[in-house]
């Protein structure tokens, strides 16, 4: 398969090479230091448009290209500034007044206890102690005055019953 080069693209690449210093000078004069790649791309598009719209009877291409590119970049900069001013960010004081939608207790006690129907009292103590109060088996054993192995049996029984429970 033969590859065909587009002569218009070759001439545009030459145009870019020739006017690249001017594009960078315009960007520098407009103090475009952020988003340089975006503005450079907009400048290249403006150069392409200027090349297509240029009328040689009205003056030199260099003056026309300079004015066209700078105008396009100014419009682009104005649009970016407008977009940034449309987005508002609350001040730091606002965040102090917002209530936390996810409190430290991830489960409500009532919801958790609704899952405990069918468990023994000791198995329920294990579920509530571990999930709501973040207790270890040793903590529960000391609190209930039993051995750690007894608490492990509560855990085994509770997990078996919870796993076999049908979901609503």
Short mmCIF file of N, CA and C in Angstrom, two decimals:
data_model
loop_
_atom_site.label_atom_id
_atom_site.label_comp_id
_atom_site.label_asym_id
_atom_site.label_seq_id
_atom_site.Cartn_x
_atom_site.Cartn_y
_atom_site.Cartn_z
N UNK A 1 0.84 -1.18 0.00
CA UNK A 1 0.00 0.00 0.00
C UNK A 1 0.88 1.24 0.00
N UNK A 2 0.60 2.13 -0.88
CA UNK A 2 1.40 3.34 -0.99
C UNK A 2 0.92 4.37 0.02
N UNK A 3 1.88 5.06 0.64
CA UNK A 3 1.49 6.13 1.54
C UNK A 3 1.55 7.44 0.77
N UNK A 4 0.59 8.25 1.00
CA UNK A 4 0.51 9.51 0.27
C UNK A 4 0.67 10.64 1.26
N UNK A 5 1.60 11.51 1.03
CA UNK A 5 1.78 12.66 1.90
C UNK A 5 0.86 13.78 1.44
N UNK A 6 0.29 14.44 2.41
CA UNK A 6 -0.59 15.56 2.11
C UNK A 6 0.27 16.81 1.95
N UNK A 7 0.30 17.42 0.78
CA UNK A 7 1.12 18.61 0.59
C UNK A 7 0.69 19.77 1.47
N UNK A 8 -0.62 19.85 1.77
CA UNK A 8 -1.09 20.93 2.65
C UNK A 8 -0.52 20.76 4.04
N UNK A 9 -0.40 19.49 4.50
CA UNK A 9 0.15 19.23 5.83
C UNK A 9 1.63 19.58 5.87
N UNK A 10 2.36 19.25 4.78
CA UNK A 10 3.77 19.61 4.72
C UNK A 10 3.95 21.12 4.78
N UNK A 11 3.12 21.84 4.04
CA UNK A 11 3.24 23.30 4.05
C UNK A 11 2.84 23.86 5.42
N UNK A 12 1.86 23.23 6.09
CA UNK A 12 1.50 23.71 7.42
C UNK A 12 2.63 23.43 8.41
N UNK A 13 3.26 22.26 8.31
CA UNK A 13 4.40 21.98 9.19
C UNK A 13 5.51 23.00 9.00
N UNK A 14 5.73 23.41 7.75
CA UNK A 14 6.73 24.46 7.50
C UNK A 14 6.28 25.78 8.10
N UNK A 15 4.99 26.06 8.00
CA UNK A 15 4.44 27.28 8.58
C UNK A 15 4.61 27.28 10.10
N UNK A 16 4.37 26.13 10.73
CA UNK A 16 4.54 26.01 12.19
C UNK A 16 5.99 26.26 12.55
N UNK A 17 6.90 25.66 11.80
CA UNK A 17 8.34 25.88 12.07
C UNK A 17 8.69 27.35 11.96
N UNK A 18 8.17 28.00 10.95
CA UNK A 18 8.48 29.41 10.71
C UNK A 18 7.88 30.32 11.79
N UNK A 19 6.64 30.03 12.23
CA UNK A 19 5.94 30.92 13.15
C UNK A 19 5.96 30.45 14.61
N UNK A 20 6.66 29.37 14.88
CA UNK A 20 6.76 28.85 16.25
C UNK A 20 7.35 29.88 17.22
N UNK A 21 8.44 30.57 16.86
CA UNK A 21 8.97 31.59 17.77
C UNK A 21 7.94 32.70 18.06
N UNK A 22 7.17 33.08 17.04
CA UNK A 22 6.15 34.11 17.24
C UNK A 22 5.07 33.62 18.20
N UNK A 23 4.66 32.37 18.06
CA UNK A 23 3.64 31.81 18.96
C UNK A 23 4.13 31.85 20.40
N UNK A 24 5.37 31.44 20.61
CA UNK A 24 5.92 31.45 21.97
C UNK A 24 6.07 32.88 22.50
N UNK A 25 6.40 33.81 21.63
CA UNK A 25 6.51 35.21 22.06
C UNK A 25 5.15 35.75 22.48
N UNK A 26 4.12 35.41 21.71
CA UNK A 26 2.76 35.86 22.07
C UNK A 26 2.35 35.25 23.40
N UNK A 27 2.60 33.96 23.58
CA UNK A 27 2.24 33.30 24.84
C UNK A 27 2.99 33.94 26.01
N UNK A 28 4.24 34.27 25.79
CA UNK A 28 5.04 34.91 26.85
C UNK A 28 4.49 36.31 27.15
N UNK A 29 4.12 37.06 26.11
CA UNK A 29 3.61 38.42 26.33
C UNK A 29 2.28 38.41 27.06
N UNK A 30 1.53 37.31 26.93
CA UNK A 30 0.24 37.19 27.62
C UNK A 30 0.39 36.52 28.99
N UNK A 31 1.63 36.21 29.35
CA UNK A 31 1.94 35.57 30.64
C UNK A 31 1.19 34.25 30.80
N UNK A 32 1.23 33.43 29.77
CA UNK A 32 0.57 32.13 29.81
C UNK A 32 1.57 31.09 30.30
N UNK A 33 1.55 30.86 31.60
CA UNK A 33 2.49 29.91 32.18
C UNK A 33 1.79 28.63 32.61
N UNK A 34 0.51 28.72 32.91
CA UNK A 34 -0.27 27.52 33.24
C UNK A 34 -0.94 27.02 31.98
N UNK A 35 -1.14 25.72 31.90
CA UNK A 35 -1.83 25.09 30.76
C UNK A 35 -1.19 25.49 29.43
N UNK A 36 0.14 25.53 29.39
CA UNK A 36 0.84 25.96 28.18
C UNK A 36 0.51 25.08 26.98
N UNK A 37 0.40 23.79 27.20
CA UNK A 37 0.12 22.89 26.08
C UNK A 37 -1.24 23.21 25.44
N UNK A 38 -2.23 23.50 26.28
CA UNK A 38 -3.56 23.84 25.76
C UNK A 38 -3.51 25.12 24.94
N UNK A 39 -2.82 26.13 25.47
CA UNK A 39 -2.75 27.40 24.76
C UNK A 39 -1.92 27.28 23.48
N UNK A 40 -0.87 26.47 23.53
CA UNK A 40 -0.05 26.25 22.33
C UNK A 40 -0.90 25.59 21.24
N UNK A 41 -1.71 24.61 21.67
CA UNK A 41 -2.59 23.93 20.71
C UNK A 41 -3.58 24.92 20.10
N UNK A 42 -4.14 25.79 20.95
CA UNK A 42 -5.08 26.81 20.45
C UNK A 42 -4.37 27.76 19.48
N UNK A 43 -3.11 28.07 19.75
CA UNK A 43 -2.33 28.94 18.86
C UNK A 43 -2.09 28.26 17.52
N UNK A 44 -1.83 26.95 17.54
CA UNK A 44 -1.63 26.23 16.28
C UNK A 44 -2.92 26.21 15.45
N UNK A 45 -4.03 26.02 16.13
CA UNK A 45 -5.32 26.04 15.43
C UNK A 45 -5.56 27.43 14.83
N UNK A 46 -5.21 28.46 15.61
CA UNK A 46 -5.38 29.83 15.12
C UNK A 46 -4.47 30.08 13.91
N UNK A 47 -3.26 29.53 13.93
CA UNK A 47 -2.36 29.67 12.79
C UNK A 47 -2.94 29.00 11.56
N UNK A 48 -3.52 27.82 11.76
CA UNK A 48 -4.16 27.10 10.66
C UNK A 48 -5.32 27.92 10.08
N UNK A 49 -6.14 28.46 10.97
CA UNK A 49 -7.28 29.27 10.52
C UNK A 49 -6.80 30.54 9.81
N UNK A 50 -5.77 31.17 10.37
CA UNK A 50 -5.24 32.39 9.75
C UNK A 50 -4.72 32.09 8.35
N UNK A 51 -4.06 30.95 8.20
CA UNK A 51 -3.54 30.56 6.89
C UNK A 51 -4.67 30.36 5.90
N UNK A 52 -5.76 29.77 6.35
CA UNK A 52 -6.90 29.51 5.47
C UNK A 52 -7.71 30.77 5.16
N UNK A 53 -7.74 31.73 6.05
CA UNK A 53 -8.57 32.93 5.87
C UNK A 53 -7.81 34.12 5.27
N UNK A 54 -6.50 34.01 5.21
CA UNK A 54 -5.69 35.16 4.80
C UNK A 54 -5.99 35.61 3.38
N UNK A 55 -6.13 36.92 3.24
CA UNK A 55 -6.32 37.55 1.94
C UNK A 55 -5.08 38.39 1.66
N UNK A 56 -4.24 37.99 0.69
CA UNK A 56 -2.98 38.71 0.43
C UNK A 56 -3.18 40.16 -0.01
N UNK A 57 -4.36 40.51 -0.48
CA UNK A 57 -4.61 41.89 -0.92
C UNK A 57 -4.71 42.85 0.26
N UNK A 58 -4.91 42.32 1.46
CA UNK A 58 -5.15 43.18 2.62
C UNK A 58 -3.92 43.42 3.48
N UNK A 59 -2.77 42.89 3.14
CA UNK A 59 -1.56 43.15 3.92
C UNK A 59 -0.69 41.93 4.02
N UNK A 60 0.28 41.98 4.96
CA UNK A 60 1.23 40.87 5.10
C UNK A 60 0.65 39.77 5.99
N UNK A 61 1.06 38.56 5.68
CA UNK A 61 0.56 37.42 6.47
C UNK A 61 1.07 37.46 7.89
N UNK A 62 2.31 37.91 8.09
CA UNK A 62 2.90 37.92 9.43
C UNK A 62 2.05 38.78 10.38
N UNK A 63 1.68 39.99 9.94
CA UNK A 63 0.85 40.86 10.78
C UNK A 63 -0.51 40.24 11.04
N UNK A 64 -1.09 39.65 10.00
CA UNK A 64 -2.40 39.02 10.12
C UNK A 64 -2.34 37.83 11.08
N UNK A 65 -1.33 36.98 10.91
CA UNK A 65 -1.18 35.80 11.77
C UNK A 65 -0.96 36.22 13.22
N UNK A 66 -0.11 37.23 13.44
CA UNK A 66 0.15 37.70 14.81
C UNK A 66 -1.15 38.16 15.49
N UNK A 67 -1.88 38.99 14.79
CA UNK A 67 -3.13 39.53 15.34
C UNK A 67 -4.16 38.42 15.56
N UNK A 68 -4.26 37.53 14.61
CA UNK A 68 -5.25 36.45 14.69
C UNK A 68 -4.92 35.50 15.85
N UNK A 69 -3.67 35.10 15.96
CA UNK A 69 -3.25 34.17 17.04
C UNK A 69 -3.43 34.83 18.40
N UNK A 70 -2.98 36.08 18.52
CA UNK A 70 -3.10 36.77 19.82
C UNK A 70 -4.57 36.93 20.21
N UNK A 71 -5.41 37.27 19.25
CA UNK A 71 -6.84 37.41 19.52
C UNK A 71 -7.46 36.10 19.97
N UNK A 72 -7.08 35.02 19.29
CA UNK A 72 -7.61 33.70 19.65
C UNK A 72 -7.17 33.31 21.06
N UNK A 73 -5.91 33.56 21.39
CA UNK A 73 -5.40 33.23 22.72
C UNK A 73 -6.07 34.09 23.80
N UNK A 74 -6.32 35.35 23.49
CA UNK A 74 -7.02 36.22 24.45
C UNK A 74 -8.45 35.73 24.69
N UNK A 75 -9.11 35.30 23.61
CA UNK A 75 -10.46 34.74 23.77
C UNK A 75 -10.42 33.47 24.62
N UNK A 76 -9.44 32.63 24.37
CA UNK A 76 -9.27 31.38 25.12
C UNK A 76 -9.01 31.69 26.60
N UNK A 77 -8.16 32.67 26.87
CA UNK A 77 -7.84 33.07 28.24
C UNK A 77 -9.07 33.64 28.94
N UNK A 78 -9.85 34.44 28.24
CA UNK A 78 -11.08 35.00 28.81
C UNK A 78 -12.05 33.89 29.16
N UNK A 79 -12.19 32.92 28.28
CA UNK A 79 -13.10 31.79 28.54
C UNK A 79 -12.64 30.98 29.75
N UNK A 80 -11.34 30.74 29.85
CA UNK A 80 -10.81 29.98 31.00
C UNK A 80 -11.07 30.73 32.30
N UNK A 81 -10.84 32.05 32.29
CA UNK A 81 -11.08 32.85 33.50
C UNK A 81 -12.56 32.85 33.87
N UNK A 82 -13.43 32.93 32.86
CA UNK A 82 -14.86 32.90 33.12
C UNK A 82 -15.26 31.55 33.74
N UNK A 83 -14.72 30.48 33.18
CA UNK A 83 -15.02 29.15 33.71
C UNK A 83 -14.57 29.01 35.16
N UNK A 84 -13.39 29.55 35.47
CA UNK A 84 -12.87 29.46 36.84
C UNK A 84 -13.70 30.28 37.82
N UNK A 85 -14.21 31.43 37.37
CA UNK A 85 -15.02 32.25 38.28
C UNK A 85 -16.41 31.67 38.48
N UNK A 86 -16.86 30.84 37.53
CA UNK A 86 -18.18 30.21 37.68
C UNK A 86 -18.15 29.12 38.75
N UNK A 87 -17.00 28.54 38.98
CA UNK A 87 -16.87 27.48 39.97
C UNK A 87 -16.53 28.14 41.30
N UNK A 88 -17.36 27.89 42.30
CA UNK A 88 -17.10 28.48 43.61
C UNK A 88 -16.67 27.40 44.58
N UNK A 89 -15.73 27.75 45.41
CA UNK A 89 -15.24 26.83 46.43
C UNK A 89 -15.59 27.43 47.79
N UNK A 90 -16.25 26.66 48.64
CA UNK A 90 -16.61 27.20 49.95
C UNK A 90 -15.37 27.53 50.77
N UNK A 91 -15.52 28.55 51.61
CA UNK A 91 -14.42 28.91 52.50
C UNK A 91 -14.26 27.83 53.57
N UNK A 92 -13.12 27.85 54.24
CA UNK A 92 -12.79 26.83 55.24
C UNK A 92 -13.83 26.78 56.37
N UNK A 93 -14.40 27.94 56.73
CA UNK A 93 -15.38 27.98 57.82
C UNK A 93 -16.61 27.14 57.49
N UNK A 94 -16.96 27.06 56.22
CA UNK A 94 -18.13 26.29 55.80
C UNK A 94 -17.99 24.83 56.19
N UNK A 95 -16.81 24.27 55.97
CA UNK A 95 -16.61 22.85 56.23
C UNK A 95 -16.72 22.52 57.71
N UNK A 96 -16.48 23.50 58.57
CA UNK A 96 -16.61 23.26 60.01
C UNK A 96 -18.08 23.15 60.42
N UNK A 97 -18.99 23.75 59.63
CA UNK A 97 -20.41 23.72 59.99
C UNK A 97 -21.15 22.53 59.40
N UNK A 98 -20.55 21.85 58.43
CA UNK A 98 -21.20 20.71 57.79
C UNK A 98 -21.16 19.50 58.72
N UNK A 99 -22.30 18.88 58.90
CA UNK A 99 -22.35 17.70 59.75
C UNK A 99 -21.85 16.49 58.99
N UNK A 100 -21.17 15.63 59.72
CA UNK A 100 -20.64 14.40 59.13
C UNK A 100 -21.78 13.46 58.82
N UNK A 101 -21.90 13.07 57.55
CA UNK A 101 -22.96 12.15 57.15
C UNK A 101 -22.65 10.72 57.56
N UNK A 102 -21.39 10.41 57.80
CA UNK A 102 -20.97 9.08 58.23
C UNK A 102 -20.33 9.18 59.61
N UNK A 103 -21.12 9.06 60.65
CA UNK A 103 -20.55 9.17 61.99
C UNK A 103 -19.56 8.04 62.24
N UNK A 104 -18.82 8.15 63.34
CA UNK A 104 -17.79 7.16 63.66
C UNK A 104 -18.36 5.75 63.82
N UNK A 105 -19.61 5.63 64.28
CA UNK A 105 -20.22 4.31 64.41
C UNK A 105 -20.82 3.94 63.07
N UNK A 106 -20.19 3.00 62.35
CA UNK A 106 -20.68 2.69 61.02
C UNK A 106 -22.04 2.01 61.01
N UNK A 107 -22.41 1.35 62.12
CA UNK A 107 -23.70 0.67 62.17
C UNK A 107 -24.54 1.26 63.29
N UNK A 108 -25.79 1.44 63.02
CA UNK A 108 -26.73 1.87 64.03
C UNK A 108 -27.04 0.64 64.89
N UNK A 109 -27.11 0.83 66.21
CA UNK A 109 -27.35 -0.29 67.13
C UNK A 109 -28.65 -1.02 66.80
N UNK A 110 -29.70 -0.26 66.45
CA UNK A 110 -30.99 -0.90 66.16
C UNK A 110 -30.89 -1.80 64.93
N UNK A 111 -30.22 -1.32 63.90
CA UNK A 111 -30.08 -2.12 62.69
C UNK A 111 -29.26 -3.38 63.00
N UNK A 112 -28.18 -3.19 63.75
CA UNK A 112 -27.33 -4.33 64.09
C UNK A 112 -28.11 -5.36 64.91
N UNK A 113 -28.89 -4.90 65.88
CA UNK A 113 -29.66 -5.82 66.71
C UNK A 113 -30.74 -6.55 65.91
N UNK A 114 -31.22 -5.90 64.84
CA UNK A 114 -32.23 -6.59 64.01
C UNK A 114 -31.63 -7.82 63.32
N UNK A 115 -30.33 -7.81 63.08
CA UNK A 115 -29.67 -8.98 62.50
C UNK A 115 -29.42 -10.07 63.54
N UNK A 116 -29.50 -9.70 64.81
CA UNK A 116 -29.19 -10.64 65.88
C UNK A 116 -30.36 -11.51 66.31
N UNK A 117 -31.54 -11.33 65.72
CA UNK A 117 -32.67 -12.18 66.07
C UNK A 117 -32.32 -13.63 65.74
N UNK A 118 -32.53 -14.50 66.71
CA UNK A 118 -32.21 -15.90 66.51
C UNK A 118 -30.87 -16.28 67.13
N UNK A 119 -30.10 -15.29 67.58
CA UNK A 119 -28.84 -15.57 68.26
C UNK A 119 -29.08 -15.65 69.75
N UNK A 120 -28.21 -16.37 70.44
CA UNK A 120 -28.31 -16.42 71.90
C UNK A 120 -27.87 -15.07 72.46
N UNK A 121 -28.12 -14.89 73.75
CA UNK A 121 -27.73 -13.64 74.41
C UNK A 121 -26.22 -13.44 74.32
N UNK A 122 -25.46 -14.51 74.53
CA UNK A 122 -23.99 -14.40 74.51
C UNK A 122 -23.47 -14.15 73.10
N UNK A 123 -24.10 -14.78 72.10
CA UNK A 123 -23.70 -14.54 70.71
C UNK A 123 -24.00 -13.09 70.31
N UNK A 124 -25.11 -12.57 70.80
CA UNK A 124 -25.46 -11.18 70.55
C UNK A 124 -24.46 -10.25 71.22
N UNK A 125 -24.03 -10.59 72.43
CA UNK A 125 -23.01 -9.79 73.12
C UNK A 125 -21.73 -9.73 72.29
N UNK A 126 -21.37 -10.88 71.68
CA UNK A 126 -20.16 -10.90 70.86
C UNK A 126 -20.32 -9.97 69.65
N UNK A 127 -21.46 -10.06 68.93
CA UNK A 127 -21.69 -9.23 67.75
C UNK A 127 -21.64 -7.75 68.12
N UNK A 128 -22.39 -7.36 69.16
CA UNK A 128 -22.44 -5.95 69.56
C UNK A 128 -21.07 -5.48 70.05
N UNK A 129 -20.40 -6.29 70.86
CA UNK A 129 -19.09 -5.91 71.38
C UNK A 129 -18.07 -5.71 70.29
N UNK A 130 -18.03 -6.62 69.33
CA UNK A 130 -17.03 -6.54 68.26
C UNK A 130 -17.35 -5.42 67.27
N UNK A 131 -18.61 -5.33 66.84
CA UNK A 131 -18.95 -4.39 65.77
C UNK A 131 -19.17 -2.97 66.29
N UNK A 132 -19.97 -2.82 67.34
CA UNK A 132 -20.28 -1.47 67.82
C UNK A 132 -19.19 -0.89 68.71
N UNK A 133 -18.59 -1.73 69.55
CA UNK A 133 -17.65 -1.21 70.55
C UNK A 133 -16.20 -1.53 70.23
N UNK A 134 -15.98 -2.21 69.09
CA UNK A 134 -14.63 -2.52 68.63
C UNK A 134 -13.80 -3.23 69.71
N UNK A 135 -14.44 -4.18 70.37
CA UNK A 135 -13.77 -4.93 71.43
C UNK A 135 -13.09 -6.17 70.86
N UNK A 136 -12.02 -6.58 71.52
CA UNK A 136 -11.36 -7.82 71.16
C UNK A 136 -12.01 -8.96 71.95
N UNK A 137 -11.66 -10.18 71.59
CA UNK A 137 -12.20 -11.33 72.33
C UNK A 137 -11.72 -11.29 73.78
N UNK A 138 -10.50 -10.86 73.99
CA UNK A 138 -9.95 -10.78 75.35
C UNK A 138 -10.72 -9.73 76.16
N UNK A 139 -11.04 -8.57 75.53
CA UNK A 139 -11.82 -7.54 76.21
C UNK A 139 -13.18 -8.08 76.64
N UNK A 140 -13.85 -8.78 75.72
CA UNK A 140 -15.16 -9.35 76.02
C UNK A 140 -15.06 -10.40 77.13
N UNK A 141 -14.01 -11.22 77.10
CA UNK A 141 -13.84 -12.25 78.12
C UNK A 141 -13.69 -11.62 79.50
N UNK A 142 -12.90 -10.56 79.58
CA UNK A 142 -12.70 -9.88 80.88
C UNK A 142 -14.01 -9.23 81.32
N UNK A 143 -14.69 -8.56 80.40
CA UNK A 143 -15.94 -7.87 80.73
C UNK A 143 -17.01 -8.85 81.22
N UNK A 144 -17.10 -10.02 80.58
CA UNK A 144 -18.14 -11.00 80.91
C UNK A 144 -17.65 -12.03 81.95
N UNK A 145 -16.39 -11.90 82.35
CA UNK A 145 -15.80 -12.79 83.36
C UNK A 145 -15.86 -14.25 82.92
N UNK A 146 -15.43 -14.48 81.66
CA UNK A 146 -15.36 -15.83 81.10
C UNK A 146 -14.00 -15.98 80.42
N UNK A 147 -13.72 -17.19 79.93
CA UNK A 147 -12.45 -17.42 79.24
C UNK A 147 -12.54 -16.93 77.79
N UNK A 148 -11.37 -16.72 77.20
CA UNK A 148 -11.31 -16.30 75.80
C UNK A 148 -11.88 -17.40 74.90
N UNK A 149 -11.63 -18.65 75.24
CA UNK A 149 -12.16 -19.74 74.42
C UNK A 149 -13.69 -19.77 74.46
N UNK A 150 -14.32 -19.33 75.56
CA UNK A 150 -15.77 -19.25 75.62
C UNK A 150 -16.27 -18.19 74.64
N UNK A 151 -15.57 -17.06 74.58
CA UNK A 151 -15.95 -15.99 73.65
C UNK A 151 -15.77 -16.46 72.21
N UNK A 152 -14.72 -17.27 71.97
CA UNK A 152 -14.52 -17.83 70.62
C UNK A 152 -15.69 -18.71 70.23
N UNK A 153 -16.26 -19.46 71.17
CA UNK A 153 -17.43 -20.29 70.88
C UNK A 153 -18.64 -19.44 70.55
N UNK A 154 -18.80 -18.30 71.25
CA UNK A 154 -19.90 -17.37 70.94
C UNK A 154 -19.76 -16.89 69.49
N UNK A 155 -18.51 -16.57 69.13
CA UNK A 155 -18.23 -16.07 67.78
C UNK A 155 -18.59 -17.13 66.74
N UNK A 156 -18.13 -18.37 66.95
CA UNK A 156 -18.39 -19.45 66.00
C UNK A 156 -19.89 -19.67 65.83
N UNK A 157 -20.61 -19.70 66.95
CA UNK A 157 -22.06 -19.89 66.89
C UNK A 157 -22.76 -18.75 66.18
N UNK A 158 -22.35 -17.50 66.50
CA UNK A 158 -22.98 -16.33 65.88
C UNK A 158 -22.73 -16.32 64.37
N UNK A 159 -21.49 -16.56 63.96
CA UNK A 159 -21.16 -16.54 62.54
C UNK A 159 -21.91 -17.62 61.76
N UNK A 160 -22.01 -18.81 62.34
CA UNK A 160 -22.75 -19.89 61.66
C UNK A 160 -24.21 -19.50 61.45
N UNK A 161 -24.83 -18.98 62.50
CA UNK A 161 -26.24 -18.61 62.41
C UNK A 161 -26.45 -17.43 61.43
N UNK A 162 -25.54 -16.46 61.48
CA UNK A 162 -25.68 -15.30 60.58
C UNK A 162 -25.47 -15.68 59.13
N UNK A 163 -24.55 -16.59 58.87
CA UNK A 163 -24.28 -17.02 57.49
C UNK A 163 -25.44 -17.84 56.93
N UNK A 164 -26.11 -18.59 57.77
CA UNK A 164 -27.21 -19.43 57.32
C UNK A 164 -28.55 -18.70 57.26
N UNK A 165 -28.56 -17.46 57.78
CA UNK A 165 -29.80 -16.66 57.80
C UNK A 165 -30.14 -16.21 56.39
N UNK A 166 -31.41 -16.37 55.97
CA UNK A 166 -31.77 -15.89 54.63
C UNK A 166 -31.78 -14.36 54.58
N UNK A 167 -31.36 -13.82 53.45
CA UNK A 167 -31.38 -12.36 53.27
C UNK A 167 -32.78 -11.92 52.91
N UNK A 168 -33.19 -10.76 53.42
CA UNK A 168 -34.54 -10.24 53.14
C UNK A 168 -34.57 -9.55 51.81
#
